[in-house]
GROMACS .gro file of N, CA and C in nm:
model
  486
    1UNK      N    1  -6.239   5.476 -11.260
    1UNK     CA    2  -6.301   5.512 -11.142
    1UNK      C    3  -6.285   5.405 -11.033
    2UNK      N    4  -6.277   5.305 -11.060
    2UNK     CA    5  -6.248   5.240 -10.964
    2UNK      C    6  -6.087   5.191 -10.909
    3UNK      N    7  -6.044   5.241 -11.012
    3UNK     CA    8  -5.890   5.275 -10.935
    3UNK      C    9  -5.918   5.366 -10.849
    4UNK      N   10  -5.986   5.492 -10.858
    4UNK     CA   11  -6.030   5.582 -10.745
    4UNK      C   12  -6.051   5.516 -10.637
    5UNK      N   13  -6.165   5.425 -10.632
    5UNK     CA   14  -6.189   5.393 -10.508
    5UNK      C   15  -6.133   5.319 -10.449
    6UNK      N   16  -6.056   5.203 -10.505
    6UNK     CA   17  -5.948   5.120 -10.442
    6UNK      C   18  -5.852   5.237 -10.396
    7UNK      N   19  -5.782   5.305 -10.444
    7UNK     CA   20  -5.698   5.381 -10.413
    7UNK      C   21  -5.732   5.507 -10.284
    8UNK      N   22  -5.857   5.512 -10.296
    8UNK     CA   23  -5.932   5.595 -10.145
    8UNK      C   24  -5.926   5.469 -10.076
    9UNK      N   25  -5.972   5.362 -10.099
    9UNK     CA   26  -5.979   5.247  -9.993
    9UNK      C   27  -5.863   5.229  -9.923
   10UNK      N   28  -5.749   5.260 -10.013
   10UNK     CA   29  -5.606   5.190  -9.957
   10UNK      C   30  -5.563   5.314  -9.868
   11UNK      N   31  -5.588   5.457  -9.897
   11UNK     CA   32  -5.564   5.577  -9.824
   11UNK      C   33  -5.611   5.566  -9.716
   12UNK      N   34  -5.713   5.537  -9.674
   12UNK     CA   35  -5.830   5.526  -9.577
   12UNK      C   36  -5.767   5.387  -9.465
   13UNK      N   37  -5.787   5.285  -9.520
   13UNK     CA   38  -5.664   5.202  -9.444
   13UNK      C   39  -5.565   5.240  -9.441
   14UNK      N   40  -5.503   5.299  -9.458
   14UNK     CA   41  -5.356   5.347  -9.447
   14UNK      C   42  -5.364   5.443  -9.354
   15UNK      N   43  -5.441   5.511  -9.326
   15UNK     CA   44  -5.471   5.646  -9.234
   15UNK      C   45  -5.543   5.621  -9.110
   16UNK      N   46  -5.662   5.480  -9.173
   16UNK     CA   47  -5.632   5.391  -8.994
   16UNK      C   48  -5.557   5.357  -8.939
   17UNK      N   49  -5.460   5.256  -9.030
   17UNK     CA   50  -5.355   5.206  -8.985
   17UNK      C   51  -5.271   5.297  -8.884
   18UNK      N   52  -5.250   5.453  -8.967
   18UNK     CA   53  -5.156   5.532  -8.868
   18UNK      C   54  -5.232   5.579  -8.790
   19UNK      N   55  -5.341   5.589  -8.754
   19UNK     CA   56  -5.443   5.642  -8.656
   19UNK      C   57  -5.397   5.546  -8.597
   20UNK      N   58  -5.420   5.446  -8.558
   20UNK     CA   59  -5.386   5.306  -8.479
   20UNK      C   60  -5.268   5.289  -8.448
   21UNK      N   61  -5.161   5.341  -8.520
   21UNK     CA   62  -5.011   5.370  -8.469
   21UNK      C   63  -4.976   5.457  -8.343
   22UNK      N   64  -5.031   5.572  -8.452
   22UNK     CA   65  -5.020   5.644  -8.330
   22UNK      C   66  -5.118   5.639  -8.210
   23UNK      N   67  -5.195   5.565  -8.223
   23UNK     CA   68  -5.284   5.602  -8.079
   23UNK      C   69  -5.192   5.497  -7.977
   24UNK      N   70  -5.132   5.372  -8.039
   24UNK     CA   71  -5.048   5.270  -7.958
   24UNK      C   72  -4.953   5.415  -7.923
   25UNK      N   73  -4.888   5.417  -8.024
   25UNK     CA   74  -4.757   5.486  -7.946
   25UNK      C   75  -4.830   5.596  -7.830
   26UNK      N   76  -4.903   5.682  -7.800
   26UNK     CA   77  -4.960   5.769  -7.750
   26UNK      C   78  -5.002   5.679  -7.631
   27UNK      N   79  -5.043   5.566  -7.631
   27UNK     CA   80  -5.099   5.468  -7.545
   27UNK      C   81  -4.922   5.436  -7.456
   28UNK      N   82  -4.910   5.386  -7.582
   28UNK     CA   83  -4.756   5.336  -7.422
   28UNK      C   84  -4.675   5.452  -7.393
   29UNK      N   85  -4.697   5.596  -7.411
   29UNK     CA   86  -4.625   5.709  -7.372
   29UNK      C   87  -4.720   5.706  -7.236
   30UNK      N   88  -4.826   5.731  -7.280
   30UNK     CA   89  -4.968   5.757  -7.172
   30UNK      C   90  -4.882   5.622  -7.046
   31UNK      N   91  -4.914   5.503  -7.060
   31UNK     CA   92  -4.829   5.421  -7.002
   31UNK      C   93  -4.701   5.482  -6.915
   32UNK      N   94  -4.673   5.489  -6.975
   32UNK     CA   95  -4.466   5.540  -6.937
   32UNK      C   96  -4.474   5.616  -6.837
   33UNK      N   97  -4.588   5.719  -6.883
   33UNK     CA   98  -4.617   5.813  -6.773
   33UNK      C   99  -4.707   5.796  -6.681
   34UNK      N  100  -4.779   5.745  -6.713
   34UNK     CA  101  -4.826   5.679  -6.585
   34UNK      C  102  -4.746   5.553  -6.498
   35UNK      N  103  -4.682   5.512  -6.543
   35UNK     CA  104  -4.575   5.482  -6.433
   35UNK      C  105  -4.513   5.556  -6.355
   36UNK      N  106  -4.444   5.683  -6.469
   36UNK     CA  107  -4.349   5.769  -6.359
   36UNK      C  108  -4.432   5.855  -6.257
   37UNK      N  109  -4.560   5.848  -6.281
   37UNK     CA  110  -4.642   5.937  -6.219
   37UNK      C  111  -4.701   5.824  -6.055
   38UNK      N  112  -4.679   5.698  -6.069
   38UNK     CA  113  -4.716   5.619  -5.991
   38UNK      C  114  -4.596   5.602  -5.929
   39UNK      N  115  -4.470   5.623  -5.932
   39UNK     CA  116  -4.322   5.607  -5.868
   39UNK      C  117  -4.353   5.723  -5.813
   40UNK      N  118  -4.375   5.877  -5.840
   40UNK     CA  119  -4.354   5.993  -5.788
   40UNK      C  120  -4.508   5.961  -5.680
   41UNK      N  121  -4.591   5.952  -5.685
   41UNK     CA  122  -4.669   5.906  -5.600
   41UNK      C  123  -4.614   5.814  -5.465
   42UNK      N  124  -4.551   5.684  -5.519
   42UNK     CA  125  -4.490   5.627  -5.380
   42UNK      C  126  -4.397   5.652  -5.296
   43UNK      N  127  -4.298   5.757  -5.392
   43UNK     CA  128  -4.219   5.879  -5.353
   43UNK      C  129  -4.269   5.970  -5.241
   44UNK      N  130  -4.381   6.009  -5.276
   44UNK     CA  131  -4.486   6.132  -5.175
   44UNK      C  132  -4.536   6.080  -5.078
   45UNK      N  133  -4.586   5.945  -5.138
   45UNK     CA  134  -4.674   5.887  -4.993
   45UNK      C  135  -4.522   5.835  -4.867
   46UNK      N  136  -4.441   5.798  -4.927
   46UNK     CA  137  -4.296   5.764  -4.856
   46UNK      C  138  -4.280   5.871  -4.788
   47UNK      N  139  -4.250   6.013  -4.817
   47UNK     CA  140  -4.210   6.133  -4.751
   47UNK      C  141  -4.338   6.173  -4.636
   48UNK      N  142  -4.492   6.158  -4.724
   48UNK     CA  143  -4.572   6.174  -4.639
   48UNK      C  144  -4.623   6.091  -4.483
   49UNK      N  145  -4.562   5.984  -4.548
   49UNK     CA  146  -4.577   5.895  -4.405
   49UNK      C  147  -4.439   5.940  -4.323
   50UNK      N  148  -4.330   5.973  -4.337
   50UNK     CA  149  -4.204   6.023  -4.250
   50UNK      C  150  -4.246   6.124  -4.206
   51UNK      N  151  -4.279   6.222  -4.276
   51UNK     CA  152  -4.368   6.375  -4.213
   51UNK      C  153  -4.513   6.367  -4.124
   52UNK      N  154  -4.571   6.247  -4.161
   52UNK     CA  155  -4.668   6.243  -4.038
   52UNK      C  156  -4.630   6.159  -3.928
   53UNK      N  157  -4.504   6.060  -3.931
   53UNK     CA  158  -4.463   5.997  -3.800
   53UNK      C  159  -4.394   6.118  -3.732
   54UNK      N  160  -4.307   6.222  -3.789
   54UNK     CA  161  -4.264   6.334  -3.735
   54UNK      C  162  -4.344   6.405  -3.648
   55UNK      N  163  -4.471   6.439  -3.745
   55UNK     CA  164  -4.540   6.549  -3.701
   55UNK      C  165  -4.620   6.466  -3.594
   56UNK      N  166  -4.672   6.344  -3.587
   56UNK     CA  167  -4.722   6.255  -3.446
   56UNK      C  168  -4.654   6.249  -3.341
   57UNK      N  169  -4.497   6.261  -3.363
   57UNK     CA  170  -4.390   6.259  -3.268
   57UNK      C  171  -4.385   6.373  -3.222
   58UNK      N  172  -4.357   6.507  -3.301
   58UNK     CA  173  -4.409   6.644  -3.242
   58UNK      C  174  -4.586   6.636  -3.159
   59UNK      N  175  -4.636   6.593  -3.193
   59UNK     CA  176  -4.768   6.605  -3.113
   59UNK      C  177  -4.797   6.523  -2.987
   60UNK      N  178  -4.709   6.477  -2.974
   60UNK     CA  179  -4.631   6.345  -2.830
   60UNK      C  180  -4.615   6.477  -2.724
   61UNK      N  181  -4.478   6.474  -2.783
   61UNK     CA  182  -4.412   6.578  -2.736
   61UNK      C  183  -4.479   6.747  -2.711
   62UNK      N  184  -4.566   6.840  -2.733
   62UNK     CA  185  -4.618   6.947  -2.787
   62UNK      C  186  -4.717   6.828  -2.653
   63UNK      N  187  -4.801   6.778  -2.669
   63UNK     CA  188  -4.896   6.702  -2.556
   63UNK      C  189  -4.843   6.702  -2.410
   64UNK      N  190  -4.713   6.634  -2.392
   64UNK     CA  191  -4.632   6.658  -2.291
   64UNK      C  192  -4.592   6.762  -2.204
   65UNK      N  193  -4.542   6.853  -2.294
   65UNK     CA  194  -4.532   6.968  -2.253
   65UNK      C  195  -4.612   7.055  -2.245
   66UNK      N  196  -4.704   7.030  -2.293
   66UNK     CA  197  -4.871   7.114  -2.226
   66UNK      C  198  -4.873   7.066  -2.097
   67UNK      N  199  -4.912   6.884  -2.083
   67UNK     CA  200  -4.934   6.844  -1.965
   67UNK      C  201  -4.849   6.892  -1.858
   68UNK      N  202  -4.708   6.936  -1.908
   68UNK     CA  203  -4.648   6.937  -1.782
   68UNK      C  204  -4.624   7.109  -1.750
   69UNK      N  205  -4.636   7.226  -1.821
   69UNK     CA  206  -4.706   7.352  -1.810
   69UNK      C  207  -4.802   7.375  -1.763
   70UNK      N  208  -4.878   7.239  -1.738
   70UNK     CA  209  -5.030   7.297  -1.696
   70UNK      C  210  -5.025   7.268  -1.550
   71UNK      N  211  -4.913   7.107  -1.493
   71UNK     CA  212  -4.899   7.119  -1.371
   71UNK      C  213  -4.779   7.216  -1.316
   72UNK      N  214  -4.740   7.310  -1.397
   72UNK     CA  215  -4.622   7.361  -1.306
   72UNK      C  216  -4.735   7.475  -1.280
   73UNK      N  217  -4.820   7.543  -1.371
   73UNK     CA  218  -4.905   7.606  -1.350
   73UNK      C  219  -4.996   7.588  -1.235
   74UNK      N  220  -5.042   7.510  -1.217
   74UNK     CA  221  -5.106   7.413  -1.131
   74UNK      C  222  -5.024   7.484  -0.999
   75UNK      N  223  -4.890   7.439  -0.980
   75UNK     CA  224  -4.804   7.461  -0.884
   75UNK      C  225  -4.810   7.633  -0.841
   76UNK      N  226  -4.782   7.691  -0.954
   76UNK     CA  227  -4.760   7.833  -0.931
   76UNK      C  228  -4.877   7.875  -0.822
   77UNK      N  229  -5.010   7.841  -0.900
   77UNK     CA  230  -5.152   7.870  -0.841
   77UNK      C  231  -5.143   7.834  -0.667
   78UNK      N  232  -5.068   7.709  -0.642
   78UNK     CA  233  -5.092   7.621  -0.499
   78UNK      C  234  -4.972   7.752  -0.447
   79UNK      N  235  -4.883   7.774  -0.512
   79UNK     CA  236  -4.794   7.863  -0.444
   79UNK      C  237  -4.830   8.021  -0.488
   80UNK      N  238  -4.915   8.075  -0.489
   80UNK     CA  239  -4.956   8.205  -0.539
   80UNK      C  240  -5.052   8.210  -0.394
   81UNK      N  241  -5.170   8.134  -0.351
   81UNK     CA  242  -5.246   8.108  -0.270
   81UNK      C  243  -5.152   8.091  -0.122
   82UNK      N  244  -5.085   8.016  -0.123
   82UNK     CA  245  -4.987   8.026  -0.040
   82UNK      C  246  -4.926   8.165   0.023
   83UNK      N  247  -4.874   8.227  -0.053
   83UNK     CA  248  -4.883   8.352  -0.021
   83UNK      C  249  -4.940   8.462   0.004
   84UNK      N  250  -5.027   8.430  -0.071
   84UNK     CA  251  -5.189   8.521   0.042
   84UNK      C  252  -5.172   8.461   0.149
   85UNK      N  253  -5.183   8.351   0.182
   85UNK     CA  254  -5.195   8.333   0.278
   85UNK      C  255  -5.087   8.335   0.403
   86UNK      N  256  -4.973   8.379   0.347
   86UNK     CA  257  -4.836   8.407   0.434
   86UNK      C  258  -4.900   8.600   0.453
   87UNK      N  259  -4.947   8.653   0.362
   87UNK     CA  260  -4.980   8.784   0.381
   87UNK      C  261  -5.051   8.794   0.481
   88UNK      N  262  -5.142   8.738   0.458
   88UNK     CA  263  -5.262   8.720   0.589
   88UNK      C  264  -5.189   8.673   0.723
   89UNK      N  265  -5.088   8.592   0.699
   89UNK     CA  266  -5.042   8.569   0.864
   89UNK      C  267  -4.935   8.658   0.882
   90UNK      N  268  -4.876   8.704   0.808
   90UNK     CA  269  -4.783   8.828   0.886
   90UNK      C  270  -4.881   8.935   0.924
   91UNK      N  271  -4.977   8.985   0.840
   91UNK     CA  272  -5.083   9.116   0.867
   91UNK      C  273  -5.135   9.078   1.059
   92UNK      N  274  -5.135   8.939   1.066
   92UNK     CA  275  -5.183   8.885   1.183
   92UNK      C  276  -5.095   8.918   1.301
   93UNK      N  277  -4.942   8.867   1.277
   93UNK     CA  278  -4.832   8.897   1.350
   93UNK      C  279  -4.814   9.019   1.378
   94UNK      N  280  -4.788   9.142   1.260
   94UNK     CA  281  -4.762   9.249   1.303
   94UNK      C  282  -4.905   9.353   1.365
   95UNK      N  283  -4.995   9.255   1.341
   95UNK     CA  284  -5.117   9.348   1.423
   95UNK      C  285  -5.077   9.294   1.628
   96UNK      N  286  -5.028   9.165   1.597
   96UNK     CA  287  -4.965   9.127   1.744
   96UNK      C  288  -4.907   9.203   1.794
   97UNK      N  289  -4.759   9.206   1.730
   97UNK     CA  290  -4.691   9.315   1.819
   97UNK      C  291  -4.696   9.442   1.837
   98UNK      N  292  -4.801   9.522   1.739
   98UNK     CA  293  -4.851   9.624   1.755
   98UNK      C  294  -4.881   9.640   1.885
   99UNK      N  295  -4.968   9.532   1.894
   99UNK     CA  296  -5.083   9.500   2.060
   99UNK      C  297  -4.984   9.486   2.168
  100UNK      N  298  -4.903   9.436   2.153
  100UNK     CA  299  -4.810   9.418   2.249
  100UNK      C  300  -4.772   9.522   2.282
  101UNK      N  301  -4.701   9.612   2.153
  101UNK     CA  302  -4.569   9.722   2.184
  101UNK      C  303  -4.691   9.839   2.222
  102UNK      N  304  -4.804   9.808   2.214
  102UNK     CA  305  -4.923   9.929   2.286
  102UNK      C  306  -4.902   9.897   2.382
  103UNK      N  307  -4.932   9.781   2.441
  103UNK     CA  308  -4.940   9.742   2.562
  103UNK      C  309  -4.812   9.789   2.668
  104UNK      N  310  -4.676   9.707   2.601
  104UNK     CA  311  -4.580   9.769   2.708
  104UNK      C  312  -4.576   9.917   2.692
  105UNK      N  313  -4.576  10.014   2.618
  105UNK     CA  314  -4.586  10.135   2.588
  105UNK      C  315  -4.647  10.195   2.670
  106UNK      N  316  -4.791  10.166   2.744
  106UNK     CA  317  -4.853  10.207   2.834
  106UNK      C  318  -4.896  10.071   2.980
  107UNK      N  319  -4.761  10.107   3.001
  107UNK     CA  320  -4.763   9.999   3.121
  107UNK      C  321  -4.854  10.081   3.295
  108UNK      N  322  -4.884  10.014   3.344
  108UNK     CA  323  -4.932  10.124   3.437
  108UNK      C  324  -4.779  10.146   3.546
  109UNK      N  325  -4.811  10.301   3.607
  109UNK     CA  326  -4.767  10.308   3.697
  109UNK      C  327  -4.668  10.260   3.765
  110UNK      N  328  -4.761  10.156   3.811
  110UNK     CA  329  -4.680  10.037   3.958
  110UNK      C  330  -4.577   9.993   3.886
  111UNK      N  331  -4.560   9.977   3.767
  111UNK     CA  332  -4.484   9.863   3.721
  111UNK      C  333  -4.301   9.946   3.672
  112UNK      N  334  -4.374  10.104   3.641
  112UNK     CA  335  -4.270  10.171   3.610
  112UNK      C  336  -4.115  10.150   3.685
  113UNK      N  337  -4.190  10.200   3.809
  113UNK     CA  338  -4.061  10.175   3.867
  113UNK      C  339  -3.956  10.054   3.915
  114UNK      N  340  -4.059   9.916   3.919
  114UNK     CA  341  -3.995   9.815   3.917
  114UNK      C  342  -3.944   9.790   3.788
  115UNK      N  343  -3.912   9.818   3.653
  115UNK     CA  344  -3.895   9.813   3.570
  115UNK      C  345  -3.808   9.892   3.524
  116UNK      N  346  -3.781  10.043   3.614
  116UNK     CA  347  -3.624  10.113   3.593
  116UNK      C  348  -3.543  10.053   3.714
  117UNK      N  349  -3.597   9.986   3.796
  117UNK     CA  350  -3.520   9.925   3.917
  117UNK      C  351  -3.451   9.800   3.859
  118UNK      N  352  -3.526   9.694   3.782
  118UNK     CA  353  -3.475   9.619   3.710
  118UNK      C  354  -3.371   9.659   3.566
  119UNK      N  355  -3.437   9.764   3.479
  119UNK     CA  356  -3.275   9.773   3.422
  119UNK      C  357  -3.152   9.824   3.477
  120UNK      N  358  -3.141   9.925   3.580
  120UNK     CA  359  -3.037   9.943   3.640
  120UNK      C  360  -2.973   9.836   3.687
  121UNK      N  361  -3.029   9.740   3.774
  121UNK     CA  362  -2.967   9.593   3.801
  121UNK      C  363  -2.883   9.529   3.681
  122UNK      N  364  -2.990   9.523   3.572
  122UNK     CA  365  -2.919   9.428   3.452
  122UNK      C  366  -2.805   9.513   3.427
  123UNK      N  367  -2.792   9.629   3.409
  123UNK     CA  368  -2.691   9.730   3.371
  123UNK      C  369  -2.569   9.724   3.474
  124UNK      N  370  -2.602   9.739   3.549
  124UNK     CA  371  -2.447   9.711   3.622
  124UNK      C  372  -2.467   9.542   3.626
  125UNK      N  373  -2.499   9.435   3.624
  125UNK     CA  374  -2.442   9.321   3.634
  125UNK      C  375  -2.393   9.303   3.520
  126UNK      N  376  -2.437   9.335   3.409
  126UNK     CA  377  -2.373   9.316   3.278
  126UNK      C  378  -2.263   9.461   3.274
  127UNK      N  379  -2.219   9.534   3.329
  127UNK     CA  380  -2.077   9.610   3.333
  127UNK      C  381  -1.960   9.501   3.408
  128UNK      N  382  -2.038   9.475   3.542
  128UNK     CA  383  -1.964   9.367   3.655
  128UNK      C  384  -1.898   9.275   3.517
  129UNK      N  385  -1.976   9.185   3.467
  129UNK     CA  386  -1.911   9.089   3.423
  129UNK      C  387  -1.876   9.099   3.290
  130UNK      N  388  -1.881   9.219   3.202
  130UNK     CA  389  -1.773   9.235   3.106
  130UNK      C  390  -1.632   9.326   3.164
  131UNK      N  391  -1.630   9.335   3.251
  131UNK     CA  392  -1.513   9.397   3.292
  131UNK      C  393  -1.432   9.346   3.330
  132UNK      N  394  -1.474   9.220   3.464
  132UNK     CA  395  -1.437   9.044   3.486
  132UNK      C  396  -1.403   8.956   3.342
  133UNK      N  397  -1.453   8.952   3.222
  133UNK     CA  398  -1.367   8.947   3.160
  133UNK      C  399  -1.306   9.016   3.090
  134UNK      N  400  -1.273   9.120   3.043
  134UNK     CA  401  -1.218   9.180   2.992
  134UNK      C  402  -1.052   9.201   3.107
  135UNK      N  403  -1.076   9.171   3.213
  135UNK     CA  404  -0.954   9.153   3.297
  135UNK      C  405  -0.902   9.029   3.304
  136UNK      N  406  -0.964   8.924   3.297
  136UNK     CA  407  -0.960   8.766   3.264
  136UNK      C  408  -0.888   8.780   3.125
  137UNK      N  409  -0.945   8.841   3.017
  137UNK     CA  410  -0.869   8.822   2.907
  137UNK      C  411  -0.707   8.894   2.904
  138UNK      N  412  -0.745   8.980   3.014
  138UNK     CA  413  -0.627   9.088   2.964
  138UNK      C  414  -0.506   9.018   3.025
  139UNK      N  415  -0.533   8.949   3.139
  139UNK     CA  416  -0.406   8.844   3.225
  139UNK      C  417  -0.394   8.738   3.152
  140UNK      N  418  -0.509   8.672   3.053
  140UNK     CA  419  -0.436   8.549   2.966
  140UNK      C  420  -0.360   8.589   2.909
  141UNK      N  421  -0.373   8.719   2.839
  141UNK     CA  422  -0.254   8.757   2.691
  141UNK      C  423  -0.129   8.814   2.796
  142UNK      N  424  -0.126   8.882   2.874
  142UNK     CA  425  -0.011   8.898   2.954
  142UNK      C  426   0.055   8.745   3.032
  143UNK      N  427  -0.001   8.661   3.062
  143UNK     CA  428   0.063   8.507   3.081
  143UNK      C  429   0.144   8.477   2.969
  144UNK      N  430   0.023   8.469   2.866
  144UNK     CA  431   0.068   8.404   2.715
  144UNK      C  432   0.219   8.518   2.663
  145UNK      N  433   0.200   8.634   2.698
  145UNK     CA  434   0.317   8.720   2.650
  145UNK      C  435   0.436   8.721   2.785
  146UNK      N  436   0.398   8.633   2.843
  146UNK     CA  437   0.567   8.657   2.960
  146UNK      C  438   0.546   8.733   3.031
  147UNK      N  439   0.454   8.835   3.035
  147UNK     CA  440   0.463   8.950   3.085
  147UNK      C  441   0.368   8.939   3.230
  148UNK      N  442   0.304   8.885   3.309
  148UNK     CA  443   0.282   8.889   3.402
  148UNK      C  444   0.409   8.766   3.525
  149UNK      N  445   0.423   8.866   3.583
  149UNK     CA  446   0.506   8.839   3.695
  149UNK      C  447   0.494   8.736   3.820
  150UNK      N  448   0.555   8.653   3.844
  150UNK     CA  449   0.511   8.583   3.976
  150UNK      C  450   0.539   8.667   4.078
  151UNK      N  451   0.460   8.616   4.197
  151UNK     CA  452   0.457   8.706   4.327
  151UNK      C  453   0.586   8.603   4.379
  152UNK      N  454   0.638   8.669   4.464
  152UNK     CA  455   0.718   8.623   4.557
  152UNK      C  456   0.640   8.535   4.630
  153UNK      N  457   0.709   8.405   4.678
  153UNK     CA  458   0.637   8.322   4.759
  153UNK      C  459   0.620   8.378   4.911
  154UNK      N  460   0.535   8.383   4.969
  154UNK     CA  461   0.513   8.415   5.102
  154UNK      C  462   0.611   8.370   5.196
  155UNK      N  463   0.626   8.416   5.266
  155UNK     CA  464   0.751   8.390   5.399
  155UNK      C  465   0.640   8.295   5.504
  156UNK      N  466   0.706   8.206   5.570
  156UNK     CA  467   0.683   8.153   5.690
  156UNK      C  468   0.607   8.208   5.753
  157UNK      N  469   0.529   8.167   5.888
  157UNK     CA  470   0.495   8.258   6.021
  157UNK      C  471   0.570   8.248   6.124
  158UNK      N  472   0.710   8.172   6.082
  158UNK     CA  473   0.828   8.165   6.145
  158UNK      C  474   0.923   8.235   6.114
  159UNK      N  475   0.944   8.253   5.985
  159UNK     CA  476   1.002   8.335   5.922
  159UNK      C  477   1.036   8.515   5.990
  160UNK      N  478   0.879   8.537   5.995
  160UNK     CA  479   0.825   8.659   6.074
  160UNK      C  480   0.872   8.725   6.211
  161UNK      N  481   0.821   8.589   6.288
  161UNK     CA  482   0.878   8.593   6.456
  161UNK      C  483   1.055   8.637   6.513
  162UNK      N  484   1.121   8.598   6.395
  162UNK     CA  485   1.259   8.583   6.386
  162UNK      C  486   1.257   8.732   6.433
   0.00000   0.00000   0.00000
């Protein structure tokens, strides 16, 4: 019987022993991997810091171009107002010449006839002097073409008496 128990004793250590084996080996696997798990970590935080200088650089930029949408906007508004207000001054103008073209429209009387007396004037002075040139032009191109003639030079008043 007491080979029994030496022999459970030695089983029993022996089965610590590999309990204790394997928990090392299990320990420096656990290890191993927790290394590769701490490389893939500085891996991520590496990519994650490139993806948030990116994405800060997009938010630069994305900031910018708000700011500067908001003044072209800005602009549109100063030029939207603007044009009301060009509406409002033509509505102004053409209520003018309305007033006006009423006005000459119903001229009185007196004025009628000095006023067909005056375009007849303008009407023949402006016939007078497109016709003056139109004869002015018509003797340059007949110069320029050879075709107008010299006059004979005038004779004497001695010439005559003869």
């Amino acid at each position: 019987m007491e080979i029994l128990l030496y022999s459970s004793a030695v089983i029993a250590s022996l089965s610590l022993l590999l309990i204790a084996i394997f928990v090392i080996i299990a320990l420096k696997s656990a290890k191993q991997t927790m290394g590769e798990v701490s490389e893939t970590l500085k891996r991520v935080e590496t990519k994650i810091s490139g993806i948030t200088e990116k994405s800060e650089e997009l938010m630069v930029k994305t900031n910018r171009i708000a700011a500067d949408a908001e003044s072209k906007l800005q602009s549109l508004n100063s030029l939207s107002d603007s044009t009301k207000n060009l509406r409002n001054s033509s509505n102004h103008v053409k209520k003018s010449f309305q007033a006006i073209s009423d006005e000459v429209a119903s001229l009185p009387e007196k004025y009628t006839k000095q006023i067909e007396t005056a375009t007849l004037i303008s009407e023949v002075a402006a016939k007078i002097f497109y016709r003056f040139k139109r004869e002015k032009n018509r003797s340059d191109q007949m110069e320029a073409d050879g075709l107008l003639k010299q006059l004979p030079v005038p004779k004497q008043w001695d010439d005559y008496k003869k």
